[in-house]
Amino acid sequence: MDKKLMDNPYYAKAIEYINTHDLNALEPGKHLIDGENLFVNIVDSNMKTPEQSRLEVHDRYIDIQVPLSKEETFGVAPRSSCKEPDGEMNVEKDILFYRDPVTETITAAPGEVVTFAPETAHAPLIGEGTIHKAIFKVKVV
């Protein structure tokens, strides 16, 4: 595990929350755990093909994504290798998309925890149908 993650108190708090709460019992929407330092969004989203998905990065938050209803595939790439930004960083939403194609993927089963630090571009929601999932936003310290 990355030392920066282990030293982040909000990351430790997020993992503790995941291990002690039934994420499936949470209603869809935003749930504050430690104000804007740590919160979780419970969402139901339509999934996409790898060609439809877009790599994204964040500056202020670490993403912890937990598929709940079914497996989910994520495109992944080192942020430093992404060369085709699709616009500018949306500072308010803390997101920048890239046009770079997804060339590498990982798949997580329901309940598996996947962490994306700011150094990793990720393209979530690759699969078929819809998915119920948890997206934790952990403030970078």
C-alpha positions as a LaTeX table, in Angstrom:
\begin{tabular}{lrrr}
\hline
Residue & $x$ (\AA) & $y$ (\AA) & $z$ (\AA) \\
\hline
Met1 & 0.00 & 0.00 & 0.00 \\
Asp2 & 1.20 & 3.50 & $-0.87$ \\
Lys3 & 2.76 & 5.25 & 2.15 \\
Lys4 & 0.98 & 8.52 & 1.28 \\
Leu5 & $-2.35$ & 6.71 & 1.50 \\
Met6 & $-1.45$ & 5.03 & 4.76 \\
Asp7 & $-0.44$ & 8.39 & 6.25 \\
Asn8 & $-3.71$ & 10.04 & 5.19 \\
Pro9 & $-6.07$ & 9.98 & 8.21 \\
Tyr10 & $-9.14$ & 10.33 & 5.99 \\
Tyr11 & $-8.10$ & 7.30 & 3.94 \\
Ala12 & $-7.77$ & 5.22 & 7.11 \\
Lys13 & $-11.17$ & 6.48 & 8.24 \\
Ala14 & $-12.70$ & 5.54 & 4.87 \\
Ile15 & $-11.35$ & 1.98 & 5.05 \\
Glu16 & $-12.65$ & 1.67 & 8.61 \\
Tyr17 & $-16.07$ & 2.91 & 7.43 \\
Ile18 & $-16.13$ & 0.37 & 4.59 \\
Asn19 & $-15.25$ & $-2.41$ & 7.01 \\
Thr20 & $-17.88$ & $-1.46$ & 9.62 \\
His21 & $-20.89$ & $-0.34$ & 7.56 \\
Asp22 & $-23.29$ & $-2.06$ & 5.18 \\
Leu23 & $-22.87$ & 0.09 & 2.07 \\
Asn24 & $-25.91$ & $-1.57$ & 0.48 \\
Ala25 & $-28.07$ & $-0.16$ & 3.30 \\
Leu26 & $-27.22$ & 3.45 & 2.37 \\
Glu27 & $-29.72$ & 5.40 & 0.31 \\
Pro28 & $-28.54$ & 6.84 & $-3.02$ \\
Gly29 & $-26.95$ & 10.28 & $-2.64$ \\
Lys30 & $-24.12$ & 11.98 & $-0.77$ \\
His31 & $-23.32$ & 10.89 & 2.79 \\
Leu32 & $-20.89$ & 13.02 & 4.81 \\
Ile33 & $-18.54$ & 11.01 & 7.01 \\
Asp34 & $-16.11$ & 13.81 & 7.95 \\
Gly35 & $-17.54$ & 16.86 & 6.20 \\
Glu36 & $-15.94$ & 17.62 & 2.86 \\
Asn37 & $-12.79$ & 15.76 & 3.99 \\
Leu38 & $-14.45$ & 12.38 & 3.55 \\
Phe39 & $-17.80$ & 11.48 & 2.06 \\
Val40 & $-19.41$ & 8.74 & 0.02 \\
Asn41 & $-21.72$ & 9.00 & $-2.97$ \\
Ile42 & $-24.08$ & 6.05 & $-3.46$ \\
Val43 & $-25.05$ & 5.97 & $-7.12$ \\
Asp44 & $-26.91$ & 3.92 & $-9.70$ \\
Ser45 & $-25.19$ & 4.43 & $-13.05$ \\
Asn46 & $-25.44$ & 3.17 & $-16.59$ \\
Met47 & $-22.37$ & 1.24 & $-17.65$ \\
Lys48 & $-20.39$ & 1.84 & $-20.85$ \\
Thr49 & $-18.21$ & 0.09 & $-23.38$ \\
Pro50 & $-14.45$ & 0.68 & $-23.12$ \\
Glu51 & $-14.74$ & 2.91 & $-26.20$ \\
Gln52 & $-17.42$ & 5.07 & $-24.53$ \\
Ser53 & $-15.57$ & 5.40 & $-21.23$ \\
Arg54 & $-13.24$ & 8.32 & $-20.52$ \\
Leu55 & $-10.18$ & 8.41 & $-18.33$ \\
Glu56 & $-10.48$ & 10.94 & $-15.52$ \\
Val57 & $-8.25$ & 12.33 & $-12.78$ \\
His58 & $-8.74$ & 14.32 & $-9.58$ \\
Asp59 & $-6.42$ & 16.71 & $-7.73$ \\
Arg60 & $-8.12$ & 17.30 & $-4.37$ \\
Tyr61 & $-9.58$ & 13.85 & $-3.73$ \\
Ile62 & $-8.57$ & 10.20 & $-3.77$ \\
Asp63 & $-11.34$ & 7.98 & $-5.17$ \\
Ile64 & $-12.23$ & 4.75 & $-3.44$ \\
Gln65 & $-14.75$ & 2.90 & $-5.58$ \\
Val66 & $-16.74$ & $-0.11$ & $-4.41$ \\
Pro67 & $-19.07$ & $-1.87$ & $-6.85$ \\
Leu68 & $-22.05$ & $-3.19$ & $-4.90$ \\
Ser69 & $-24.53$ & $-4.86$ & $-7.26$ \\
Lys70 & $-22.21$ & $-6.46$ & $-9.83$ \\
Glu71 & $-18.64$ & $-6.49$ & $-11.07$ \\
Glu72 & $-17.22$ & $-3.35$ & $-12.62$ \\
Thr73 & $-14.30$ & $-2.87$ & $-14.97$ \\
Phe74 & $-12.11$ & 0.23 & $-14.78$ \\
Gly75 & $-9.71$ & 1.59 & $-17.36$ \\
Val76 & $-6.44$ & 2.59 & $-15.71$ \\
Ala77 & $-3.36$ & 4.53 & $-16.77$ \\
Pro78 & $-0.64$ & 6.53 & $-15.10$ \\
Arg79 & $-1.74$ & 10.17 & $-15.17$ \\
Ser80 & 1.68 & 11.08 & $-16.57$ \\
Ser81 & 1.00 & 8.93 & $-19.66$ \\
Cys82 & $-2.27$ & 10.72 & $-20.55$ \\
Lys83 & $-1.56$ & 13.17 & $-23.35$ \\
Glu84 & $-4.98$ & 14.28 & $-24.67$ \\
Pro85 & $-6.91$ & 16.33 & $-22.06$ \\
Asp86 & $-10.56$ & 16.93 & $-22.91$ \\
Gly87 & $-10.76$ & 20.53 & $-21.72$ \\
Glu88 & $-9.39$ & 21.94 & $-18.47$ \\
Met89 & $-9.55$ & 20.73 & $-14.87$ \\
Asn90 & $-13.03$ & 21.55 & $-13.51$ \\
Val91 & $-11.80$ & 22.89 & $-10.17$ \\
Glu92 & $-15.28$ & 22.99 & $-8.63$ \\
Lys93 & $-15.98$ & 19.34 & $-9.47$ \\
Asp94 & $-12.31$ & 18.29 & $-9.13$ \\
Ile95 & $-12.27$ & 16.38 & $-12.41$ \\
Leu96 & $-10.34$ & 16.42 & $-15.66$ \\
Phe97 & $-11.19$ & 14.03 & $-18.48$ \\
Tyr98 & $-8.84$ & 12.68 & $-21.15$ \\
Arg99 & $-9.49$ & 11.55 & $-24.72$ \\
Asp100 & $-6.72$ & 8.93 & $-24.50$ \\
Pro101 & $-8.06$ & 5.45 & $-25.28$ \\
Val102 & $-8.45$ & 2.88 & $-22.52$ \\
Thr103 & $-5.75$ & 0.27 & $-23.10$ \\
Glu104 & $-5.48$ & $-1.39$ & $-19.68$ \\
Thr105 & $-8.29$ & $-2.49$ & $-17.38$ \\
Ile106 & $-8.90$ & $-4.04$ & $-13.99$ \\
Thr107 & $-12.12$ & $-5.67$ & $-12.82$ \\
Ala108 & $-13.53$ & $-5.56$ & $-9.30$ \\
Ala109 & $-16.14$ & $-7.97$ & $-7.93$ \\
Pro110 & $-19.01$ & $-6.68$ & $-5.78$ \\
Gly111 & $-17.63$ & $-5.47$ & $-2.46$ \\
Glu112 & $-14.04$ & $-5.19$ & $-3.67$ \\
Val113 & $-12.33$ & $-1.88$ & $-2.91$ \\
Val114 & $-10.43$ & $-0.05$ & $-5.66$ \\
Thr115 & $-8.38$ & 3.06 & $-4.85$ \\
Phe116 & $-7.38$ & 5.71 & $-7.38$ \\
Ala117 & $-4.89$ & 8.32 & $-6.15$ \\
Pro118 & $-4.44$ & 11.57 & $-8.10$ \\
Glu119 & $-1.48$ & 10.00 & $-9.97$ \\
Thr120 & $-3.77$ & 7.38 & $-11.58$ \\
Ala121 & $-6.23$ & 8.10 & $-14.36$ \\
His122 & $-9.26$ & 5.85 & $-14.27$ \\
Ala123 & $-12.28$ & 5.17 & $-16.47$ \\
Pro124 & $-15.09$ & 3.76 & $-14.32$ \\
Leu125 & $-18.36$ & 2.10 & $-15.28$ \\
Ile126 & $-17.14$ & $-0.31$ & $-17.96$ \\
Gly127 & $-19.63$ & $-3.14$ & $-18.30$ \\
Glu128 & $-23.24$ & $-3.80$ & $-19.30$ \\
Gly129 & $-26.51$ & $-2.63$ & $-17.79$ \\
Thr130 & $-26.63$ & $-0.54$ & $-14.63$ \\
Ile131 & $-24.62$ & $-0.73$ & $-11.43$ \\
His132 & $-25.21$ & 0.26 & $-7.81$ \\
Lys133 & $-21.93$ & 1.43 & $-6.30$ \\
Ala134 & $-20.22$ & 3.51 & $-3.64$ \\
Ile135 & $-17.71$ & 6.23 & $-4.51$ \\
Phe136 & $-15.74$ & 7.54 & $-1.55$ \\
Lys137 & $-14.05$ & 10.92 & $-1.91$ \\
Val138 & $-11.02$ & 11.21 & 0.38 \\
Lys139 & $-9.35$ & 14.60 & 0.71 \\
Val140 & $-5.68$ & 14.62 & $-0.25$ \\
Val141 & $-3.52$ & 15.81 & 2.68 \\
\hline
\end{tabular}
